[in-house]
mmCIF file of C-alpha atoms and ligand atoms in Angstrom:
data_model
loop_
_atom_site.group_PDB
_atom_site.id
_atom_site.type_symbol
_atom_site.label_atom_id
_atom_site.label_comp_id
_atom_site.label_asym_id
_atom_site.label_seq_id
_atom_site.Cartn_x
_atom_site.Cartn_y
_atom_site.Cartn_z
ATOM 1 C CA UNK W 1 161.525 120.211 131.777
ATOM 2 C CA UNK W 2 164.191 120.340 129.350
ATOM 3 C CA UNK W 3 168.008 120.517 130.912
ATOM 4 C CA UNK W 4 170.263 122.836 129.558
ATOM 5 C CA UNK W 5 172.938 121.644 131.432
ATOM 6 C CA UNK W 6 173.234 117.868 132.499
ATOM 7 C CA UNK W 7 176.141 116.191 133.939
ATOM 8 C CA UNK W 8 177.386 115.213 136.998
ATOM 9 C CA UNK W 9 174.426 115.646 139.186
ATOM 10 C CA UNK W 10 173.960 118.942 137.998
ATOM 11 C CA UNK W 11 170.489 119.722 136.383
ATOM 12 C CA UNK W 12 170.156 123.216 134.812
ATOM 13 C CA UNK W 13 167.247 123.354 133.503
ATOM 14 C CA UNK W 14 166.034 125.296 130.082
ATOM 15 C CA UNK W 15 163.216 128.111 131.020
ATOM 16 C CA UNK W 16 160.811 129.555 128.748
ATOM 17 C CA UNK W 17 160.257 132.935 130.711
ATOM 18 C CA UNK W 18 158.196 134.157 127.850
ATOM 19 C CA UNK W 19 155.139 131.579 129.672
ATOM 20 C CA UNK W 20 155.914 133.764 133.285
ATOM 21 C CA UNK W 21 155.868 137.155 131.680
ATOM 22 C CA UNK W 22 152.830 136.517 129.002
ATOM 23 C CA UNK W 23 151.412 133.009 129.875
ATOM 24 C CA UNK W 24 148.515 132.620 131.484
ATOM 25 C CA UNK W 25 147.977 131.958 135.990
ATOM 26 C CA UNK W 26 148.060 128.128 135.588
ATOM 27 C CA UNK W 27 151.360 128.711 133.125
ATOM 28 C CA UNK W 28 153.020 131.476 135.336
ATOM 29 C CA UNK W 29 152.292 129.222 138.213
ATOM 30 C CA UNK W 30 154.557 125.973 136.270
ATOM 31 C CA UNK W 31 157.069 128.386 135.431
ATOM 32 C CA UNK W 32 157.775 129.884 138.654
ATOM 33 C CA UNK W 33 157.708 126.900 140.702
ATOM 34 C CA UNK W 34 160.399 125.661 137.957
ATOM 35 C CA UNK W 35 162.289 128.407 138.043
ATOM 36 C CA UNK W 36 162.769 128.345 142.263
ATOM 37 C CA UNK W 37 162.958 124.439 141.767
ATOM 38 C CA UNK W 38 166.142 125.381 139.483
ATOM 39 C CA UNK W 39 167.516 127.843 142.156
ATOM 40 C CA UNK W 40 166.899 125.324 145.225
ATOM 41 C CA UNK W 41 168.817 122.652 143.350
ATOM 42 C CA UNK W 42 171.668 123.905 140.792
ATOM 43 C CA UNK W 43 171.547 127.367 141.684
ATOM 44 C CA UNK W 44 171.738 128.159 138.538
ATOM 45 C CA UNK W 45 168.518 128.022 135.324
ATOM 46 C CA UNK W 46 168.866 129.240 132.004
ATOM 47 C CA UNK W 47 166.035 131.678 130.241
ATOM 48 C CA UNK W 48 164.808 132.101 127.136
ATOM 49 C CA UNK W 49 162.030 133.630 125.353
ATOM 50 C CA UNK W 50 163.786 136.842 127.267
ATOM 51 C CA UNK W 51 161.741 140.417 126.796
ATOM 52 C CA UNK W 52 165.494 141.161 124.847
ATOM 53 C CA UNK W 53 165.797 140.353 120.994
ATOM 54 C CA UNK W 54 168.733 138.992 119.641
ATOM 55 C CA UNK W 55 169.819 142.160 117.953
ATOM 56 C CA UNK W 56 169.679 144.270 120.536
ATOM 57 C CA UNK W 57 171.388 141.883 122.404
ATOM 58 C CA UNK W 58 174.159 142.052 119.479
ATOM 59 C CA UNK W 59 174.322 145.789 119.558
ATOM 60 C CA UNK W 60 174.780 145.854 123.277
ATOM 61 C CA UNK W 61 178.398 143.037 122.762
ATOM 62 C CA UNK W 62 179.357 145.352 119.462
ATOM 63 C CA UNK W 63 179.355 148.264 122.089
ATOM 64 C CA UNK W 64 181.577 146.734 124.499
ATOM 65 C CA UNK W 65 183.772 145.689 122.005
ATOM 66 C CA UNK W 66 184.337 149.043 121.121
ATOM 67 C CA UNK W 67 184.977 150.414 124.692
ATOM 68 C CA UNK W 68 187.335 147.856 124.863
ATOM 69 C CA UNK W 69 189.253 148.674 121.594
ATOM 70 C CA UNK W 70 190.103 152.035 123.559
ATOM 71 C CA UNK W 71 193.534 152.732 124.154
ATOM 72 C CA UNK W 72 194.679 151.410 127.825
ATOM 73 C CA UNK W 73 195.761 155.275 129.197
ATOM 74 C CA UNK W 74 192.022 156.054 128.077
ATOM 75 C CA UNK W 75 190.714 152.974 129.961
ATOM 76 C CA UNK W 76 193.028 153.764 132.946
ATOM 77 C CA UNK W 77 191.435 157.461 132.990
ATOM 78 C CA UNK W 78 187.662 155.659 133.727
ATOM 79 C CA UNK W 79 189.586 153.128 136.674
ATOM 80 C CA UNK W 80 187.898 151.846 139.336
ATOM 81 C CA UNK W 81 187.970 153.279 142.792
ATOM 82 C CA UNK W 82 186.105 152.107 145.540
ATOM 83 C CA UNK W 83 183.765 148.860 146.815
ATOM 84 C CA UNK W 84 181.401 151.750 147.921
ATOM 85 C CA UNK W 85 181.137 153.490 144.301
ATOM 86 C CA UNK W 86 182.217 149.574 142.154
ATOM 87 C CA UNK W 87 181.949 151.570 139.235
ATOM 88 C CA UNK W 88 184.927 152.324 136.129
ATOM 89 C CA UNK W 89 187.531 150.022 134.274
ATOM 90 C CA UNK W 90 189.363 147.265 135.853
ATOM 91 C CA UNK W 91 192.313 145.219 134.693
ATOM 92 C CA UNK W 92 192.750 142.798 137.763
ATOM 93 C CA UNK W 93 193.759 139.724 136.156
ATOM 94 C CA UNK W 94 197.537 140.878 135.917
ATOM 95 C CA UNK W 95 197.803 139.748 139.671
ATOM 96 C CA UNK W 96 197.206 136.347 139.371
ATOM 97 C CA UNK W 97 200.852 135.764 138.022
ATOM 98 C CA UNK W 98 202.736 137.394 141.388
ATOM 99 C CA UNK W 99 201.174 133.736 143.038
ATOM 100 C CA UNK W 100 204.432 132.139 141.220
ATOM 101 C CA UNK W 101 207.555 132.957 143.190
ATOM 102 C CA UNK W 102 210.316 132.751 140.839
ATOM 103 C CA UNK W 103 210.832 136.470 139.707
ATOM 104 C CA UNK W 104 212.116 136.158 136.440
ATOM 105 C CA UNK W 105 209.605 133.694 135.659
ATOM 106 C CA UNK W 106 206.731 136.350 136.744
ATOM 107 C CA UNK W 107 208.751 139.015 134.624
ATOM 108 C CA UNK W 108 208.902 136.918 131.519
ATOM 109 C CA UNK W 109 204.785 136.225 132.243
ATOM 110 C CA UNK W 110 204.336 139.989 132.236
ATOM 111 C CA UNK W 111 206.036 140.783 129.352
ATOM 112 C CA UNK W 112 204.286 137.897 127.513
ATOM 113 C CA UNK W 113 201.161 137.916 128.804
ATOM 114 C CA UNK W 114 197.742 140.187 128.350
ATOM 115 C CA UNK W 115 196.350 140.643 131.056
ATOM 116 C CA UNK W 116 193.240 137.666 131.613
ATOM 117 C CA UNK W 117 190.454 139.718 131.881
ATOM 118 C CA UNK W 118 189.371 143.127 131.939
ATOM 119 C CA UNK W 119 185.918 145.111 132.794
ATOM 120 C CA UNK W 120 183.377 148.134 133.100
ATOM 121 C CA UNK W 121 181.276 148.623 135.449
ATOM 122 C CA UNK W 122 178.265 150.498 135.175
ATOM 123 C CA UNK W 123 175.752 151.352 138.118
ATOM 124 C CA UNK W 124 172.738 153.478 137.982
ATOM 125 C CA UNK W 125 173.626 156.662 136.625
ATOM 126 C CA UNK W 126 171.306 158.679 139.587
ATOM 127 C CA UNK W 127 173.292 157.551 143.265
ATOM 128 C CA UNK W 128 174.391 160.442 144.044
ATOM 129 C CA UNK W 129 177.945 160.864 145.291
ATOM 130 C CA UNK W 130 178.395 157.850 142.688
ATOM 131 C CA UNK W 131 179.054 158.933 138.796
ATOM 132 C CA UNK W 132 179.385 156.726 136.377
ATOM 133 C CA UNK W 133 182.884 156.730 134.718
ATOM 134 C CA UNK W 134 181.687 157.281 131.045
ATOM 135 C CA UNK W 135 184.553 157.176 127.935
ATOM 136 C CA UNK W 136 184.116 160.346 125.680
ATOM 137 C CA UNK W 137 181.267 160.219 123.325
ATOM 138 C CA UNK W 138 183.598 160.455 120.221
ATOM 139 C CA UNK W 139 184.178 158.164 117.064
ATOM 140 C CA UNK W 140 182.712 154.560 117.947
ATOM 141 C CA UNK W 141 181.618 155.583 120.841
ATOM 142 C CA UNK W 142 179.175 157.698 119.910
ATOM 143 C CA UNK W 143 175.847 156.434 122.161
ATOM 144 C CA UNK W 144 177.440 154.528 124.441
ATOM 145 C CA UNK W 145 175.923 155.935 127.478
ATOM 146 C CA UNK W 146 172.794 155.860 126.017
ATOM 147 C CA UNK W 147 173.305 151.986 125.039
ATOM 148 C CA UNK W 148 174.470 150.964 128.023
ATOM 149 C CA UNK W 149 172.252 152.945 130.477
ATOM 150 C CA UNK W 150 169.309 151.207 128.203
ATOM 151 C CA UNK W 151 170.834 147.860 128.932
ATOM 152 C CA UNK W 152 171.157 148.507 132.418
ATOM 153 C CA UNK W 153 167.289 149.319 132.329
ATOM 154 C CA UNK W 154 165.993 146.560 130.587
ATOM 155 C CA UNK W 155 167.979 144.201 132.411
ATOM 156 C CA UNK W 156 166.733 146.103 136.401
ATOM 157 C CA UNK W 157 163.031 145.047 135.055
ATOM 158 C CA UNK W 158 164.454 141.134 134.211
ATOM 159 C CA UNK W 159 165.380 141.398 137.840
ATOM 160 C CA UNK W 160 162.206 142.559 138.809
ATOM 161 C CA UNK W 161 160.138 139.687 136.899
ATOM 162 C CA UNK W 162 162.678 136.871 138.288
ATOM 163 C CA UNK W 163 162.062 137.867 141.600
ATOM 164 C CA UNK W 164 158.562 138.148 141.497
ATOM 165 C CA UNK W 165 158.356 134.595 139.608
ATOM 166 C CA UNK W 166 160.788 133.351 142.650
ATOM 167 C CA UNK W 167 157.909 134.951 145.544
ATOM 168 C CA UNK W 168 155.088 132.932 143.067
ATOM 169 C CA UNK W 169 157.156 129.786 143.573
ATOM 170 C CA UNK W 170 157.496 129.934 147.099
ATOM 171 C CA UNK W 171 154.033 131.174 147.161
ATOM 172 C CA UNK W 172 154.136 134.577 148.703
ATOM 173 C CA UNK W 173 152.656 137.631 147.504
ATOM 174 C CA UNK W 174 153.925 137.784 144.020
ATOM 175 C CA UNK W 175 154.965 141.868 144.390
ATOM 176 C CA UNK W 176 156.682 140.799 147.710
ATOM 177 C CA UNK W 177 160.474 141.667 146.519
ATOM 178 C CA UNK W 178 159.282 145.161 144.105
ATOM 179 C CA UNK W 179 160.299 146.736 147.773
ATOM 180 C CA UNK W 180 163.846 145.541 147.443
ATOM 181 C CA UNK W 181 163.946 145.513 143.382
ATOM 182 C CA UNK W 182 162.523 149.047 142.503
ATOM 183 C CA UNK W 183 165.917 151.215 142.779
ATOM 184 C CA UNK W 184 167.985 149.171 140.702
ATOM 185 C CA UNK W 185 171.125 149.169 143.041
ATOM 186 C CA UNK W 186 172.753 146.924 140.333
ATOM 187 C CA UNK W 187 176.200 147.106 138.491
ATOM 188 C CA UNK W 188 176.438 146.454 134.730
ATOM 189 C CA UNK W 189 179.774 144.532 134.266
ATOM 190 C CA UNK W 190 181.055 144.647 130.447
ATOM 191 C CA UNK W 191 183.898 142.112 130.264
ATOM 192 C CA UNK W 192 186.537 141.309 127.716
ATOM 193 C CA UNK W 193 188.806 137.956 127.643
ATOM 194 C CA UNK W 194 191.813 139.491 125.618
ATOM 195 C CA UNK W 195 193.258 136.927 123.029
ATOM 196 C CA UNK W 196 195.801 134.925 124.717
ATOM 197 C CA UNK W 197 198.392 132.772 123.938
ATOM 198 C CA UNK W 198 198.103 129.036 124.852
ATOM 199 C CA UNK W 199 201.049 128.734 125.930
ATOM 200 C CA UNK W 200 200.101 131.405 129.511
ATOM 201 C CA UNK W 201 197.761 127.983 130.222
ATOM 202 C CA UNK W 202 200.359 125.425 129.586
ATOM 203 C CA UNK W 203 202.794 127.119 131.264
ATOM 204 C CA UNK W 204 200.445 127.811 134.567
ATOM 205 C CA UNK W 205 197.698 124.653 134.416
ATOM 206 C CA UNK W 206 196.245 126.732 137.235
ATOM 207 C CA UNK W 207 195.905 129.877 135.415
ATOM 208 C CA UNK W 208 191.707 130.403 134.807
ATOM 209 C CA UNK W 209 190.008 133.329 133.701
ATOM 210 C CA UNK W 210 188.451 133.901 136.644
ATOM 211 C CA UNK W 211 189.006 131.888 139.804
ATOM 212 C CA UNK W 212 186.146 129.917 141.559
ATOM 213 C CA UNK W 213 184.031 132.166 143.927
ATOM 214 C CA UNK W 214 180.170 132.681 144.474
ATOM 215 C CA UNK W 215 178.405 135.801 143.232
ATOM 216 C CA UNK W 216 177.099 138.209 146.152
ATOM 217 C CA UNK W 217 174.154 139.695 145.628
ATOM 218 C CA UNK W 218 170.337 138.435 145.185
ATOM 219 C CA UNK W 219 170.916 137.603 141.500
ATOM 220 C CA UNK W 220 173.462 137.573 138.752
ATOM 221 C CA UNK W 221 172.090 137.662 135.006
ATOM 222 C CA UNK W 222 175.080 136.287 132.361
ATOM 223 C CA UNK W 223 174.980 136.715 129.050
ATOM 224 C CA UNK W 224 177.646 134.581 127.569
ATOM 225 C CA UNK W 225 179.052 134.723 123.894
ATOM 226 C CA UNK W 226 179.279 131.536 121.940
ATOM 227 C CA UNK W 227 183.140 130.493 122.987
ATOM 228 C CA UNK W 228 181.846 129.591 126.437
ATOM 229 C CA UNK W 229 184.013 128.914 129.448
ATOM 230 C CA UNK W 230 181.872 129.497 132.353
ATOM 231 C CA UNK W 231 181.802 125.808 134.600
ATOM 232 C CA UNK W 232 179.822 125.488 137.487
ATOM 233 C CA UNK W 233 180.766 123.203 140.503
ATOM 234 C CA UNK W 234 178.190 120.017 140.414
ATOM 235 C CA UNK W 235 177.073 118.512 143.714
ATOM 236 C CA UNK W 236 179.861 115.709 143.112
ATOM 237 C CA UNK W 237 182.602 118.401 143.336
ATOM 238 C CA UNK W 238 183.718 118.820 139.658
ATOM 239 C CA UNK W 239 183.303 121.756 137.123
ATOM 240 C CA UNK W 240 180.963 121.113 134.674
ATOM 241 C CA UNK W 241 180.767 123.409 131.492
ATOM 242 C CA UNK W 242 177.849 125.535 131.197
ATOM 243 C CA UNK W 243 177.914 125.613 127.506
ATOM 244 C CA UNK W 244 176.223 128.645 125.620
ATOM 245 C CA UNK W 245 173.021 128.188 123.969
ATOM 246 C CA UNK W 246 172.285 131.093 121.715
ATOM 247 C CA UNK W 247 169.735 133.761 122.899
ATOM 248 C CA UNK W 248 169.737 132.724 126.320
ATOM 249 C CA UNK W 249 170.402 134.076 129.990
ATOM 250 C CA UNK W 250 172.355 131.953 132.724
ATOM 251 C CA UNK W 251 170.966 133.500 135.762
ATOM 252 C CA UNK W 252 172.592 132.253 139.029
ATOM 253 C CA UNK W 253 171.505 132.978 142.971
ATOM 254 C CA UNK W 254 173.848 134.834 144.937
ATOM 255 C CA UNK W 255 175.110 134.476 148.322
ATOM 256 C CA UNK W 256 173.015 137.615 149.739
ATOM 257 C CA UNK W 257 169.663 135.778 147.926
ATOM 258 C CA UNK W 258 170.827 132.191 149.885
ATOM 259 C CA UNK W 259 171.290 134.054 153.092
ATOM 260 C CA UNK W 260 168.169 135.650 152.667
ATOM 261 C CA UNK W 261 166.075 132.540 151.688
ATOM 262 C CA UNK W 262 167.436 130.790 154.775
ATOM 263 C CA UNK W 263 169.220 128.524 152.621
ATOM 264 C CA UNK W 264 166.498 127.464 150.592
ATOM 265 C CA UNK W 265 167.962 129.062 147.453
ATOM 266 C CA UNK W 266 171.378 127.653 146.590
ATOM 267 C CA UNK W 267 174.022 130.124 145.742
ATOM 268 C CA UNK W 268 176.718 127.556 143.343
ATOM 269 C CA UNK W 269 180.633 128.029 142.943
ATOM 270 C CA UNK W 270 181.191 129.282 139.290
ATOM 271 C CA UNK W 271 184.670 129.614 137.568
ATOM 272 C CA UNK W 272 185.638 130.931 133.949
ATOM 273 C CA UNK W 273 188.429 129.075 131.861
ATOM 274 C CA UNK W 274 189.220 128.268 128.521
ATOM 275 C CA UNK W 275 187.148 126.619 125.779
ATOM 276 C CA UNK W 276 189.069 123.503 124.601
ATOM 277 C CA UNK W 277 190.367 124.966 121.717
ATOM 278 C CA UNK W 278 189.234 124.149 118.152
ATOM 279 C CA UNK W 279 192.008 125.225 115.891
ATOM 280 C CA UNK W 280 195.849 124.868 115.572
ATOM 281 C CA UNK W 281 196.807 128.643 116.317
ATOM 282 C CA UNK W 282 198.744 129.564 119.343
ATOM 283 C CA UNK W 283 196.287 131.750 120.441
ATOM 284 C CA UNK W 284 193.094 131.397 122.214
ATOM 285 C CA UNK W 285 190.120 133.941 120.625
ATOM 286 C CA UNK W 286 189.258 136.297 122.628
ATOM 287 C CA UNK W 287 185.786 136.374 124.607
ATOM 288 C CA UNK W 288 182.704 138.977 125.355
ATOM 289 C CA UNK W 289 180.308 138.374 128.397
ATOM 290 C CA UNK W 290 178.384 140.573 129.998
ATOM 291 C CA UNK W 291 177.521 140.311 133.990
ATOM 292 C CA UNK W 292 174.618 142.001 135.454
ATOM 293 C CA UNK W 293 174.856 141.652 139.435
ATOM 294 C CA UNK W 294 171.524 142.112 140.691
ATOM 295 C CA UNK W 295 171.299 143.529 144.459
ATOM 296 C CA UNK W 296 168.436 143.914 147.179
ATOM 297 C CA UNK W 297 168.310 148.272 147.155
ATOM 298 C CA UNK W 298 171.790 149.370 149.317
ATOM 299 C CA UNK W 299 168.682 150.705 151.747
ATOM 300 C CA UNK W 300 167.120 147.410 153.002
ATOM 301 C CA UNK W 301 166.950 145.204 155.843
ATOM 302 C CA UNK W 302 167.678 141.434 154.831
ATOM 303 C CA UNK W 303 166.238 138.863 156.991
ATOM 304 C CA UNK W 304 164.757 134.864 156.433
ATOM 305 C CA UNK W 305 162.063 135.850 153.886
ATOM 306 C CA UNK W 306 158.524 134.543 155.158
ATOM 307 C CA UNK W 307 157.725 130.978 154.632
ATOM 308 C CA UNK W 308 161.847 129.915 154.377
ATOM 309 C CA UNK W 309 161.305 128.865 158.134
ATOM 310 C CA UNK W 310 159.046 127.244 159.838
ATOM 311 C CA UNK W 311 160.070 128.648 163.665
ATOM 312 C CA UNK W 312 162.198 131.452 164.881
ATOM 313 C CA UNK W 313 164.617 129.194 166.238
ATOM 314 C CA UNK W 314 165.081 128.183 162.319
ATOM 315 C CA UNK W 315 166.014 131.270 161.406
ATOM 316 C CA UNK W 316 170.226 130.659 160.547
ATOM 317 C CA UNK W 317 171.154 134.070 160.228
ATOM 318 C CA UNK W 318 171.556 137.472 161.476
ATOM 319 C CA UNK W 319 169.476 140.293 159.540
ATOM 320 C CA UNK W 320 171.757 142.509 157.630
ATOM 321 C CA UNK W 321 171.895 145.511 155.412
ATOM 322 C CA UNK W 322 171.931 145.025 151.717
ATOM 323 C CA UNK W 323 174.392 147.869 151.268
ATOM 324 C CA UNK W 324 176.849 147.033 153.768
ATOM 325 C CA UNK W 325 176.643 143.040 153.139
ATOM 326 C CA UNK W 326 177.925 144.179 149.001
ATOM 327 C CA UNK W 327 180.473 146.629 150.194
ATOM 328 C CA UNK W 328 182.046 144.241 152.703
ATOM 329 C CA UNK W 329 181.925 141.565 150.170
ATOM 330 C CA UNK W 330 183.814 143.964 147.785
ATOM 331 C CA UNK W 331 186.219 144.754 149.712
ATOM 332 C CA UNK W 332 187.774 141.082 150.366
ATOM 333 C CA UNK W 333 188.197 140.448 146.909
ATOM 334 C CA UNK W 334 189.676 143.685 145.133
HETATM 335 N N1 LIG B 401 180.819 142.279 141.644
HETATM 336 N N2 LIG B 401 178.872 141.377 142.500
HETATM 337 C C1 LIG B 401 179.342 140.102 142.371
HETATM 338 C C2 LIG B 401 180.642 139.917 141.844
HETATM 339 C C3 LIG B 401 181.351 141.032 141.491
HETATM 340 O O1 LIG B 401 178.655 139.134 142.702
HETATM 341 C C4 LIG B 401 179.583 142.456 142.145
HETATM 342 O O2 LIG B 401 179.112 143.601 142.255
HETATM 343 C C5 LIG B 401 181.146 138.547 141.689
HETATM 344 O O3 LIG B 401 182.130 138.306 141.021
HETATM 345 NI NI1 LIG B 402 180.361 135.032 139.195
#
């Protein structure tokens, strides 16, 4: 199996998923038992041979760009509201800099400084009590919704196919999870690095992107732009890079997926920083990814999945609703 990823004990491999999706049962079969072997061990695989061309792929990142090129009152107007709805524009990163304590230090950061990251997010467009928070359809944006609700689609069926290639690897009945995958209670996350200057990182070594943490939910799908700066903590405690390879996926269990697999699925501490830097500016580029967090439906039960335990005294945890586990998740951390 090739390795995307190699380095300190950490073993990401490369996965064609084109072999699970078209391949035939003895291929299927190789593919899925590497892809759970990749999520028992790293946490975290990469895919490729994805049912997503390249240029779609492109027009999706040119679309974000453009939301992003939107005035910050207009961006403010779409904000964010609650862990229960996780849906509209965030800024958060401007926080990070109240963590030093001299105040006219923290005032020159904020004049200085963009703020690290900001993001969309995008649910399904039909929970009701939950709208979306769309920008007006005008100039650029002209077919947003209709780009990103498409996105959101395609990448609810990638979902779909990971999890049933995960029940073929531990050798349930492949349609096992379509139960928990069918209502797509997943959030789109657009995200945009802003150009910033080198000197926010020399100043604050401890300044990242985004701090280490776990995702929560059964799956996340990443889809990185070339810059990189995702590093994912190896078994030997340091972050290794998890460099971008060109029309792939990183797709990484989540804590809710670990909990639910009785621990046989390893969800893996992830941070975002910067790229070493390749030119003499003052300024580091700024950087695209897209996040799709991938939940269980908000509905279901989640206990040990069959076959992660051998008795019921095995069984580590308490069942627990998918809904409630996100919310209560989302709530710690904004
Ligand atoms: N928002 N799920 C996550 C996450 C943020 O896993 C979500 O909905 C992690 O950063
Ligand atoms: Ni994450």
């Amino acid at each position: 199996m090739e390795a995307a990823v190699q380095r300190e004990g950490l073993v990401i491999p490369l996965i064609d998923f084109s072999a699970f999706l078209n391949g035939n049962p003895e291929q299927r079969r190789e593919t899925a038992k590497a892809i759970l072997h990749g999520f028992q061990t790293a946490g975290f695989i990469y895919l490729k041979g994805l049912p997503i061309t390249s240029e779609y792929r492109k027009h999706v990142f040119e679309t974000s760009a453009k939301y992003f090129r939107l005035p910050t009152e207009t961006k403010m107007s779409h904000c964010w509201t609650t862990p229960e709805a996780n849906r509209g524009y965030s800024a958060p990163g401007r926080e990070k800099t109240t963590s030093l304590t001299d105040r006219e230090e923290v005032q020159r950061l904020r004049d200085t400084v963009p703020d690290i990251k900001e993001s969309l997010e995008i649910g399904r467009e039909d929970e009701p009590g939950h709208p979306n928070h769309w920008p007006e359809e005008e100039g650029e944006l002209v077919g947003f919704k209709e780009t990103m609700l498409g996105f959101h689609t395609k990448c609810k069926e990638l979902h779909i196919e990971v999890m049933r290639a995960i029940a073929v690897g531990l050798q349930i009945e492949e349609t096992w999870f379509d139960d928990y995958t069918d209502v797509g209670d997943n959030t789109l996350r657009l995200l945009h690095y802003p150009e910033v200057r080198k000197d926010v990182f020399r100043t604050n070594p401890s300044q990242v992107r985004a701090g280490a943490h776990s995702d929560y939910g059964s799956i996340t799908l990443l889809f990185q732009d070339a810059r990189g700066g995702l590093q994912v903590r190896s078994p030997t405690g340091v972050f290794v890079d998890a460099t971008p390879i060109e029309d792939t996926c990183v797709v990484n269990a989540g804590d809710l997926l670990a909990r639910w697999s009785n621990d046989n699925i390893k969800s893996t501490i992830h941070r975002v920083v910067e790229p070493p830097s390749r030119n003499d500016e003052d300024t580091y580029g700024a950087r695209y990814s897209i996040a799709y967090f991938c939940n269980p439906n908000f509905k279901s039960y989640i206990e040990a999945i069959p076959g992660t335990y051998a008795a019921e005294a095995d069984r580590k945890y308490e069942g627990i609703n998918s809904g409630q586990y996100l919310v209560q998740r989302l709530t710690a951390t904004y």
